[in-house]
mmCIF file of C-alpha atoms (C1' of nucleotides) in Angstrom:
data_model
loop_
_atom_site.group_PDB
_atom_site.id
_atom_site.type_symbol
_atom_site.label_atom_id
_atom_site.label_comp_id
_atom_site.label_asym_id
_atom_site.label_seq_id
_atom_site.Cartn_x
_atom_site.Cartn_y
_atom_site.Cartn_z
ATOM 1 C CA UNK A 1 104.701 44.801 124.323
ATOM 2 C CA UNK A 2 108.274 43.792 125.103
ATOM 3 C CA UNK A 3 108.782 47.293 126.476
ATOM 4 C CA UNK A 4 109.452 47.166 130.199
ATOM 5 C CA UNK A 5 108.530 50.785 130.718
ATOM 6 C CA UNK A 6 104.950 50.521 129.530
ATOM 7 C CA UNK A 7 103.715 48.806 132.644
ATOM 8 C CA UNK A 8 104.693 51.404 135.224
ATOM 9 C CA UNK A 9 102.419 54.262 134.130
ATOM 10 C CA UNK A 10 99.557 51.861 133.496
ATOM 11 C CA UNK A 11 99.866 50.333 136.951
ATOM 12 C CA UNK A 12 100.047 53.761 138.557
ATOM 13 C CA UNK A 13 96.914 54.825 136.749
ATOM 14 C CA UNK A 14 95.133 51.571 137.460
ATOM 15 C CA UNK A 15 95.980 51.781 141.143
ATOM 16 C CA UNK A 16 94.741 55.358 141.296
ATOM 17 C CA UNK A 17 91.590 54.458 139.421
ATOM 18 C CA UNK A 18 90.880 51.530 141.745
ATOM 19 C CA UNK A 19 91.216 53.650 144.865
ATOM 20 C CA UNK A 20 88.996 56.352 143.409
ATOM 21 C CA UNK A 21 86.401 53.866 142.209
ATOM 22 C CA UNK A 22 86.289 52.200 145.606
ATOM 23 C CA UNK A 23 86.043 55.572 147.309
ATOM 24 C CA UNK A 24 83.073 56.561 145.209
ATOM 25 C CA UNK A 25 81.317 53.232 145.500
ATOM 26 C CA UNK A 26 81.537 53.641 149.238
ATOM 27 C CA UNK A 27 80.592 57.343 149.173
ATOM 28 C CA UNK A 28 77.524 56.478 147.109
ATOM 29 C CA UNK A 29 76.555 53.918 149.723
ATOM 30 C CA UNK A 30 77.033 56.507 152.481
ATOM 31 C CA UNK A 31 74.649 59.057 151.023
ATOM 32 C CA UNK A 32 76.755 60.790 148.378
ATOM 33 C CA UNK A 33 75.715 59.256 145.068
ATOM 34 C CA UNK A 34 76.166 62.390 142.949
ATOM 35 C CA UNK A 35 79.681 63.339 143.888
ATOM 36 C CA UNK A 36 82.323 62.942 141.165
ATOM 37 C CA UNK A 37 86.028 62.297 141.654
ATOM 38 C CA UNK A 38 86.863 65.845 140.653
ATOM 39 C CA UNK A 39 84.523 67.343 143.195
ATOM 40 C CA UNK A 40 86.568 65.935 146.039
ATOM 41 C CA UNK A 41 89.665 67.701 144.767
ATOM 42 C CA UNK A 42 87.773 70.909 144.277
ATOM 43 C CA UNK A 43 86.206 70.812 147.742
ATOM 44 C CA UNK A 44 89.612 70.224 149.272
ATOM 45 C CA UNK A 45 90.824 73.252 147.366
ATOM 46 C CA UNK A 46 87.906 75.359 148.605
ATOM 47 C CA UNK A 47 89.019 74.716 152.156
ATOM 48 C CA UNK A 48 87.387 75.669 155.457
ATOM 49 C CA UNK A 49 87.641 79.432 154.862
ATOM 50 C CA UNK A 50 85.844 79.349 151.539
ATOM 51 C CA UNK A 51 87.110 80.789 148.296
ATOM 52 C CA UNK A 52 86.116 82.738 145.221
ATOM 53 C CA UNK A 53 86.095 81.637 141.605
ATOM 54 C CA UNK A 54 89.255 83.599 140.868
ATOM 55 C CA UNK A 55 91.147 82.160 143.828
ATOM 56 C CA UNK A 56 89.934 78.653 143.109
ATOM 57 C CA UNK A 57 90.989 78.970 139.503
ATOM 58 C CA UNK A 58 94.480 79.990 140.576
ATOM 59 C CA UNK A 59 94.701 77.126 143.060
ATOM 60 C CA UNK A 60 93.569 74.523 140.564
ATOM 61 C CA UNK A 61 95.379 75.953 137.582
ATOM 62 C CA UNK A 62 92.274 76.587 135.491
ATOM 63 C CA UNK A 63 90.576 79.755 134.262
ATOM 64 C CA UNK A 64 88.317 81.673 136.602
ATOM 65 C CA UNK A 65 85.427 80.877 134.261
ATOM 66 C CA UNK A 66 86.017 77.152 134.534
ATOM 67 C CA UNK A 67 86.322 77.439 138.305
ATOM 68 C CA UNK A 68 83.068 79.398 138.340
ATOM 69 C CA UNK A 69 81.284 76.692 136.365
ATOM 70 C CA UNK A 70 82.559 74.020 138.743
ATOM 71 C CA UNK A 71 81.309 76.028 141.729
ATOM 72 C CA UNK A 72 77.964 76.341 139.944
ATOM 73 C CA UNK A 73 77.772 72.565 139.685
ATOM 74 C CA UNK A 74 78.760 71.994 143.312
ATOM 75 C CA UNK A 75 76.201 74.571 144.371
ATOM 76 C CA UNK A 76 73.507 72.897 142.317
ATOM 77 C CA UNK A 77 74.088 69.509 143.941
ATOM 78 C CA UNK A 78 74.251 71.035 147.417
ATOM 79 C CA UNK A 79 77.929 70.795 148.336
ATOM 80 C CA UNK A 80 78.749 74.502 148.480
ATOM 81 C CA UNK A 81 76.855 77.728 148.972
ATOM 82 C CA UNK A 82 77.778 81.264 147.996
ATOM 83 C CA UNK A 83 77.499 84.492 149.924
ATOM 84 C CA UNK A 84 78.612 87.984 149.080
ATOM 85 C CA UNK A 85 81.554 89.478 150.945
ATOM 86 C CA UNK A 86 80.382 92.613 152.817
ATOM 87 C CA UNK A 87 83.888 94.095 152.565
ATOM 88 C CA UNK A 88 84.038 93.660 148.794
ATOM 89 C CA UNK A 89 80.720 93.320 147.060
ATOM 90 C CA UNK A 90 82.372 92.001 143.916
ATOM 91 C CA UNK A 91 83.453 88.816 145.669
ATOM 92 C CA UNK A 92 81.088 85.864 145.996
ATOM 93 C CA UNK A 93 82.618 83.499 148.500
ATOM 94 C CA UNK A 94 81.830 79.807 148.089
ATOM 95 C CA UNK A 95 81.854 77.733 151.296
ATOM 96 C CA UNK A 96 81.186 74.078 151.945
ATOM 97 C CA UNK A 97 77.751 73.226 153.233
ATOM 98 C CA UNK A 98 77.452 70.705 156.092
ATOM 99 C CA UNK A 99 76.655 68.149 153.395
ATOM 100 C CA UNK A 100 79.906 69.095 151.664
ATOM 101 C CA UNK A 101 81.864 68.826 154.917
ATOM 102 C CA UNK A 102 80.305 65.442 155.471
ATOM 103 C CA UNK A 103 81.516 64.263 152.080
ATOM 104 C CA UNK A 104 85.066 65.367 152.862
ATOM 105 C CA UNK A 105 85.021 63.747 156.299
ATOM 106 C CA UNK A 106 83.765 60.489 154.894
ATOM 107 C CA UNK A 107 86.287 60.619 152.052
ATOM 108 C CA UNK A 108 89.112 60.945 154.543
ATOM 109 C CA UNK A 109 87.877 57.975 156.552
ATOM 110 C CA UNK A 110 87.340 55.848 153.452
ATOM 111 C CA UNK A 111 90.806 56.673 152.126
ATOM 112 C CA UNK A 112 92.253 55.702 155.480
ATOM 113 C CA UNK A 113 90.420 52.399 155.323
ATOM 114 C CA UNK A 114 91.668 51.765 151.796
ATOM 115 C CA UNK A 115 95.214 52.530 152.822
ATOM 116 C CA UNK A 116 94.797 50.134 155.737
ATOM 117 C CA UNK A 117 93.721 47.449 153.281
ATOM 118 C CA UNK A 118 96.854 48.052 151.252
ATOM 119 C CA UNK A 119 98.916 47.873 154.418
ATOM 120 C CA UNK A 120 97.242 44.593 155.287
ATOM 121 C CA UNK A 121 98.024 43.184 151.871
ATOM 122 C CA UNK A 122 101.564 44.487 151.392
ATOM 123 C CA UNK A 123 102.673 45.050 154.963
ATOM 124 C CA UNK A 124 103.035 48.484 156.506
ATOM 125 C CA UNK A 125 106.745 48.621 155.714
ATOM 126 C CA UNK A 126 106.393 47.884 152.032
ATOM 127 C CA UNK A 127 103.567 50.396 151.790
ATOM 128 C CA UNK A 128 105.656 53.057 153.470
ATOM 129 C CA UNK A 129 108.490 52.270 151.096
ATOM 130 C CA UNK A 130 106.087 52.643 148.168
ATOM 131 C CA UNK A 131 104.814 55.961 149.461
ATOM 132 C CA UNK A 132 108.325 57.160 150.105
ATOM 133 C CA UNK A 133 109.456 56.189 146.609
ATOM 134 C CA UNK A 134 106.496 57.939 145.024
ATOM 135 C CA UNK A 135 107.163 60.994 147.171
ATOM 136 C CA UNK A 136 110.727 60.993 145.915
ATOM 137 C CA UNK A 137 109.689 60.841 142.258
ATOM 138 C CA UNK A 138 106.914 63.449 142.408
ATOM 139 C CA UNK A 139 106.844 67.185 143.141
ATOM 140 C CA UNK A 140 106.510 68.331 146.744
ATOM 141 C CA UNK A 141 103.560 70.637 146.374
ATOM 142 C CA UNK A 142 100.658 68.232 146.369
ATOM 143 C CA UNK A 143 98.339 71.142 145.862
ATOM 144 C CA UNK A 144 99.574 72.341 142.502
ATOM 145 C CA UNK A 145 98.041 69.320 140.828
ATOM 146 C CA UNK A 146 96.301 71.119 137.984
ATOM 147 C CA UNK A 147 94.046 68.100 138.002
ATOM 148 C CA UNK A 148 90.954 69.477 136.312
ATOM 149 C CA UNK A 149 92.748 71.220 133.494
ATOM 150 C CA UNK A 150 94.957 68.272 132.891
ATOM 151 C CA UNK A 151 92.190 65.740 132.612
ATOM 152 C CA UNK A 152 90.259 67.910 130.266
ATOM 153 C CA UNK A 153 92.865 67.861 127.547
ATOM 154 C CA UNK A 154 93.905 64.293 128.104
ATOM 155 C CA UNK B 1 94.645 66.866 156.248
ATOM 156 C CA UNK B 2 95.548 64.602 159.136
ATOM 157 C CA UNK B 3 94.233 61.715 157.071
ATOM 158 C CA UNK B 4 97.041 59.340 156.171
ATOM 159 C CA UNK B 5 95.143 57.818 153.285
ATOM 160 C CA UNK B 6 94.785 60.987 151.241
ATOM 161 C CA UNK B 7 98.359 61.030 150.057
ATOM 162 C CA UNK B 8 98.505 57.642 148.357
ATOM 163 C CA UNK B 9 96.015 58.257 145.526
ATOM 164 C CA UNK B 10 97.385 61.744 144.958
ATOM 165 C CA UNK B 11 100.953 60.479 144.663
ATOM 166 C CA UNK B 12 99.860 57.711 142.302
ATOM 167 C CA UNK B 13 98.108 60.220 140.098
ATOM 168 C CA UNK B 14 100.938 62.704 140.263
ATOM 169 C CA UNK B 15 103.466 60.023 139.345
ATOM 170 C CA UNK B 16 101.332 58.913 136.411
ATOM 171 C CA UNK B 17 100.849 62.486 135.277
ATOM 172 C CA UNK B 18 104.576 63.187 135.423
ATOM 173 C CA UNK B 19 105.447 60.168 133.311
ATOM 174 C CA UNK B 20 102.769 61.031 130.755
ATOM 175 C CA UNK B 21 103.817 64.670 130.624
ATOM 176 C CA UNK B 22 107.434 63.716 130.108
ATOM 177 C CA UNK B 23 106.468 61.199 127.448
ATOM 178 C CA UNK B 24 104.565 63.807 125.508
ATOM 179 C CA UNK B 25 107.186 66.482 125.858
ATOM 180 C CA UNK B 26 109.643 64.041 124.357
ATOM 181 C CA UNK B 27 107.206 62.795 121.684
ATOM 182 C CA UNK B 28 106.605 66.390 120.638
ATOM 183 C CA UNK B 29 110.342 66.851 120.255
ATOM 184 C CA UNK B 30 110.571 63.681 118.173
ATOM 185 C CA UNK B 31 108.042 64.722 115.555
ATOM 186 C CA UNK B 32 104.717 63.964 117.251
ATOM 187 C CA UNK B 33 103.482 67.302 118.552
ATOM 188 C CA UNK B 34 99.772 66.615 118.027
ATOM 189 C CA UNK B 35 99.413 63.317 119.801
ATOM 190 C CA UNK B 36 97.414 63.344 123.054
ATOM 191 C CA UNK B 37 97.787 61.012 126.023
ATOM 192 C CA UNK B 38 94.565 59.255 125.108
ATOM 193 C CA UNK B 39 95.678 58.569 121.565
ATOM 194 C CA UNK B 40 98.461 56.321 122.782
ATOM 195 C CA UNK B 41 95.970 54.151 124.653
ATOM 196 C CA UNK B 42 93.649 54.056 121.694
ATOM 197 C CA UNK B 43 96.415 53.129 119.247
ATOM 198 C CA UNK B 44 97.510 50.342 121.544
ATOM 199 C CA UNK B 45 93.920 49.157 121.585
ATOM 200 C CA UNK B 46 93.713 49.263 117.789
ATOM 201 C CA UNK B 47 96.571 46.807 117.616
ATOM 202 C CA UNK B 48 98.471 45.473 114.622
ATOM 203 C CA UNK B 49 95.414 43.789 113.032
ATOM 204 C CA UNK B 50 93.303 46.929 112.978
ATOM 205 C CA UNK B 51 89.843 47.300 114.399
ATOM 206 C CA UNK B 52 86.418 48.759 113.757
ATOM 207 C CA UNK B 53 84.565 51.433 115.674
ATOM 208 C CA UNK B 54 82.283 48.879 117.311
ATOM 209 C CA UNK B 55 85.159 46.634 118.391
ATOM 210 C CA UNK B 56 87.205 49.563 119.617
ATOM 211 C CA UNK B 57 84.260 50.852 121.599
ATOM 212 C CA UNK B 58 83.901 47.485 123.300
ATOM 213 C CA UNK B 59 87.601 47.279 124.045
ATOM 214 C CA UNK B 60 87.752 50.765 125.492
ATOM 215 C CA UNK B 61 84.410 50.641 127.246
ATOM 216 C CA UNK B 62 82.844 53.545 125.364
ATOM 217 C CA UNK B 63 80.023 53.784 122.848
ATOM 218 C CA UNK B 64 80.672 52.944 119.212
ATOM 219 C CA UNK B 65 79.920 56.571 118.359
ATOM 220 C CA UNK B 66 82.590 57.834 120.737
ATOM 221 C CA UNK B 67 85.052 55.287 119.365
ATOM 222 C CA UNK B 68 84.156 56.415 115.860
ATOM 223 C CA UNK B 69 84.820 60.035 116.724
ATOM 224 C CA UNK B 70 88.187 59.136 118.198
ATOM 225 C CA UNK B 71 89.108 57.206 115.054
ATOM 226 C CA UNK B 72 88.035 60.257 113.033
ATOM 227 C CA UNK B 73 90.452 62.397 115.018
ATOM 228 C CA UNK B 74 93.317 59.925 114.689
ATOM 229 C CA UNK B 75 92.633 59.690 110.967
ATOM 230 C CA UNK B 76 92.631 63.450 110.603
ATOM 231 C CA UNK B 77 96.027 63.815 112.256
ATOM 232 C CA UNK B 78 97.449 60.944 110.242
ATOM 233 C CA UNK B 79 97.835 58.164 112.794
ATOM 234 C CA UNK B 80 95.322 55.683 111.361
ATOM 235 C CA UNK B 81 93.694 55.013 108.019
ATOM 236 C CA UNK B 82 90.469 53.231 107.206
ATOM 237 C CA UNK B 83 89.681 50.683 104.555
ATOM 238 C CA UNK B 84 86.522 48.725 103.849
ATOM 239 C CA UNK B 85 86.457 45.030 104.558
ATOM 240 C CA UNK B 86 85.790 43.142 101.290
ATOM 241 C CA UNK B 87 84.112 40.320 103.239
ATOM 242 C CA UNK B 88 81.692 42.662 104.985
ATOM 243 C CA UNK B 89 81.157 45.972 103.311
ATOM 244 C CA UNK B 90 79.597 47.415 106.444
ATOM 245 C CA UNK B 91 82.895 47.231 108.323
ATOM 246 C CA UNK B 92 85.482 49.992 108.008
ATOM 247 C CA UNK B 93 88.697 48.710 109.491
ATOM 248 C CA UNK B 94 91.036 51.290 111.008
ATOM 249 C CA UNK B 95 94.740 50.442 110.931
ATOM 250 C CA UNK B 96 97.810 52.324 112.129
ATOM 251 C CA UNK B 97 99.744 54.221 109.494
ATOM 252 C CA UNK B 98 103.552 54.066 109.524
ATOM 253 C CA UNK B 99 103.427 57.423 111.311
ATOM 254 C CA UNK B 100 101.171 55.841 113.916
ATOM 255 C CA UNK B 101 103.489 52.854 114.298
ATOM 256 C CA UNK B 102 106.361 55.270 114.698
ATOM 257 C CA UNK B 103 104.556 57.020 117.533
ATOM 258 C CA UNK B 104 104.011 53.719 119.339
ATOM 259 C CA UNK B 105 107.630 52.626 118.836
ATOM 260 C CA UNK B 106 108.943 55.908 120.140
ATOM 261 C CA UNK B 107 106.538 55.820 123.080
ATOM 262 C CA UNK B 108 107.857 52.419 124.079
ATOM 263 C CA UNK B 109 111.446 53.621 123.942
ATOM 264 C CA UNK B 110 110.668 56.800 125.862
ATOM 265 C CA UNK B 111 108.799 54.870 128.553
ATOM 266 C CA UNK B 112 111.804 52.559 128.863
ATOM 267 C CA UNK B 113 114.076 55.556 129.296
ATOM 268 C CA UNK B 114 111.765 57.027 131.947
ATOM 269 C CA UNK B 115 111.691 53.742 133.799
ATOM 270 C CA UNK B 116 115.484 53.669 133.660
ATOM 271 C CA UNK B 117 115.550 57.114 135.235
ATOM 272 C CA UNK B 118 113.347 55.874 138.059
ATOM 273 C CA UNK B 119 115.633 52.871 138.469
ATOM 274 C CA UNK B 120 118.609 55.217 138.653
ATOM 275 C CA UNK B 121 116.926 57.291 141.315
ATOM 276 C CA UNK B 122 115.380 54.552 143.441
ATOM 277 C CA UNK B 123 117.546 51.579 142.582
ATOM 278 C CA UNK B 124 116.390 48.709 140.418
ATOM 279 C CA UNK B 125 115.373 46.636 143.415
ATOM 280 C CA UNK B 126 113.149 49.258 144.971
ATOM 281 C CA UNK B 127 111.578 49.945 141.607
ATOM 282 C CA UNK B 128 110.869 46.270 141.070
ATOM 283 C CA UNK B 129 109.363 46.100 144.541
ATOM 284 C CA UNK B 130 107.172 49.079 143.679
ATOM 285 C CA UNK B 131 106.043 47.498 140.426
ATOM 286 C CA UNK B 132 105.420 44.209 142.140
ATOM 287 C CA UNK B 133 103.354 45.856 144.877
ATOM 288 C CA UNK B 134 101.293 47.767 142.341
ATOM 289 C CA UNK B 135 100.785 44.586 140.338
ATOM 290 C CA UNK B 136 99.553 42.905 143.480
ATOM 291 C CA UNK B 137 97.028 45.652 144.235
ATOM 292 C CA UNK B 138 95.655 46.080 140.695
ATOM 293 C CA UNK B 139 93.701 43.793 138.360
ATOM 294 C CA UNK B 140 95.609 41.498 136.053
ATOM 295 C CA UNK B 141 93.983 42.482 132.806
ATOM 296 C CA UNK B 142 95.889 45.641 131.975
ATOM 297 C CA UNK B 143 93.751 46.049 128.892
ATOM 298 C CA UNK B 144 90.329 46.468 130.452
ATOM 299 C CA UNK B 145 91.268 49.938 131.538
ATOM 300 C CA UNK B 146 88.165 51.782 130.324
ATOM 301 C CA UNK B 147 90.430 54.780 130.274
ATOM 302 C CA UNK B 148 88.574 57.154 127.967
ATOM 303 C CA UNK B 149 85.147 56.559 129.419
ATOM 304 C CA UNK B 150 86.464 56.815 132.903
ATOM 305 C CA UNK B 151 88.241 60.100 132.420
ATOM 306 C CA UNK B 152 85.270 61.587 130.706
ATOM 307 C CA UNK B 153 83.041 61.316 133.740
ATOM 308 C CA UNK B 154 85.732 62.125 136.242
ATOM 309 C "C1'" DC C 1 62.445 35.708 100.955
ATOM 310 C "C1'" DT C 2 61.573 37.633 105.101
ATOM 311 C "C1'" DA C 3 63.080 38.841 109.668
ATOM 312 C "C1'" DT C 4 66.574 40.077 112.749
ATOM 313 C "C1'" DA C 5 71.123 41.525 114.029
ATOM 314 C "C1'" DT C 6 75.001 44.395 113.161
ATOM 315 C "C1'" DA C 7 78.204 48.503 111.324
ATOM 316 C "C1'" DG C 8 78.328 52.966 110.706
ATOM 317 C "C1'" DT C 9 76.510 57.797 110.693
ATOM 318 C "C1'" DG C 10 74.171 62.048 112.143
ATOM 319 C "C1'" DA C 11 71.899 64.961 115.435
ATOM 320 C "C1'" DA C 12 71.079 66.784 119.877
ATOM 321 C "C1'" DC C 13 72.791 67.038 124.189
ATOM 322 C "C1'" DC C 14 76.115 67.344 128.451
ATOM 323 C "C1'" DA C 15 80.379 68.391 131.191
ATOM 324 C "C1'" DG C 16 84.290 70.937 131.646
ATOM 325 C "C1'" DG C 17 87.713 73.198 129.590
ATOM 326 C "C1'" DT C 18 89.303 77.559 126.620
ATOM 327 C "C1'" DT C 19 89.426 82.738 125.048
ATOM 328 C "C1'" DG C 20 87.413 87.225 124.481
ATOM 329 C "C1'" DT C 21 84.442 90.871 125.994
ATOM 330 C "C1'" DC C 22 81.827 93.390 129.177
ATOM 331 C "C1'" DT C 23 80.148 95.541 133.716
ATOM 332 C "C1'" DA C 24 80.585 96.581 138.460
ATOM 333 C "C1'" DT C 25 83.370 97.512 142.137
ATOM 334 C "C1'" DC C 26 87.546 98.519 144.612
ATOM 335 C "C1'" DA C 27 92.033 100.940 145.243
ATOM 336 C "C1'" DT C 28 95.297 104.305 144.262
ATOM 337 C "C1'" DG C 29 97.809 108.612 142.837
ATOM 338 C "C1'" DT C 30 97.449 113.332 141.669
ATOM 339 C "C1'" DA D 1 87.604 114.415 144.900
ATOM 340 C "C1'" DC D 2 88.225 112.238 141.144
ATOM 341 C "C1'" DA D 3 90.264 109.879 137.094
ATOM 342 C "C1'" DT D 4 92.675 105.737 136.256
ATOM 343 C "C1'" DG D 5 93.841 101.111 136.547
ATOM 344 C "C1'" DA D 6 93.168 96.515 138.588
ATOM 345 C "C1'" DT D 7 90.088 92.945 139.966
ATOM 346 C "C1'" DA D 8 85.659 89.834 140.401
ATOM 347 C "C1'" DG D 9 82.289 87.974 138.094
ATOM 348 C "C1'" DA D 10 79.298 86.870 134.194
ATOM 349 C "C1'" DC D 11 78.107 85.885 129.370
ATOM 350 C "C1'" DA D 12 78.982 84.121 124.775
ATOM 351 C "C1'" DA D 13 81.153 81.310 121.424
ATOM 352 C "C1'" DC D 14 83.867 77.567 120.787
ATOM 353 C "C1'" DC D 15 86.576 72.823 121.472
ATOM 354 C "C1'" DT D 16 86.870 67.919 122.920
ATOM 355 C "C1'" DG D 17 85.134 63.748 124.179
ATOM 356 C "C1'" DG D 18 81.664 61.620 126.105
ATOM 357 C "C1'" DT D 19 76.245 60.233 125.935
ATOM 358 C "C1'" DT D 20 71.523 58.593 123.781
ATOM 359 C "C1'" DC D 21 68.229 58.224 120.063
ATOM 360 C "C1'" DA D 22 67.149 57.433 115.412
ATOM 361 C "C1'" DC D 23 68.283 56.042 110.992
ATOM 362 C "C1'" DT D 24 70.382 53.470 106.730
ATOM 363 C "C1'" DA D 25 72.809 49.792 104.675
ATOM 364 C "C1'" DT D 26 74.413 45.295 104.826
ATOM 365 C "C1'" DA D 27 74.717 40.526 106.440
ATOM 366 C "C1'" DT D 28 72.830 36.355 108.101
ATOM 367 C "C1'" DA D 29 69.508 32.851 109.714
ATOM 368 C "C1'" DG D 30 65.028 30.530 109.464
#
DNA sequence: CTATATAGTGAACCAGGTTGTCTATCATGT
DNA sequence: ACATGATAGACAACCTGGTTCACTATATAG
């Protein structure tokens, strides 16, 4: 326990976990009780134009089968819907439903509010310094997170 | 994407993930190729006095069955061993093996080295400010992380 | 000595990941 | 025009790490 370095990763994880927990507590209150942390990432990755299982898998860094299963789940709970591409009948394009869009919109607003709370607690300058330092220590491409695959084998 | 608040949780997660990935790359090189990120948390939770499945489950916030399975895994790959408590023959106390202790020792040293790299990049003062800010925004009790249970339902 | 609480185990299940195999469809080169 | 190769999706079998329910064995209290 005398190791200095132990605290940093734990605090990073704890901070992340807190933000995500608060997000989902609030989302549940605002009519999205079934959404899971991962779904937010996935819906962001689906994007406004929609996507297929293969594309989504590439974006998220998981197999197309895993991406397909995740789309199945999101479809089941009403966040995405699939339609066949008339130009290529093999493709089944998944798009956000209005309910899915609503979840993303609310997530963005809730995250903004949480950030504002941090700014209120730490001061906007310190928070910007924190964000800048994290930006410096992490890769640029926020979108190659490989989140789902990574968590699975944790 | 115009939401300011989206970046903070992502950067926190990405930073955590980087540190953990680097830890495990280095652990693999130092003779611990089979250890998983979760195992480190669990071994910390087992502690020097050893623990039982029920206790471990309570500490980690998972069911005793899940804790038991995790101990099974750690036993199989040689990080813990079980013995029966002579005072209560129901209890099977799991303790770290020397190989398990070695993994924890090396983890501590590797985390220290990673923190030193951050200090070299950001400066010790900025890093301390970052740690202090994170400490301020997260709960005190580092050990009620509920890590395994939380990741499972992510 | 009986009744209740506790430790551990096993089984059935779920989510989300993997790989391998298969079909249907598209795209291309001769 | 057609054979060939690439791609999209689906299905199956499996892994890990969680869950709940049900059960046995042991300990402890009245």
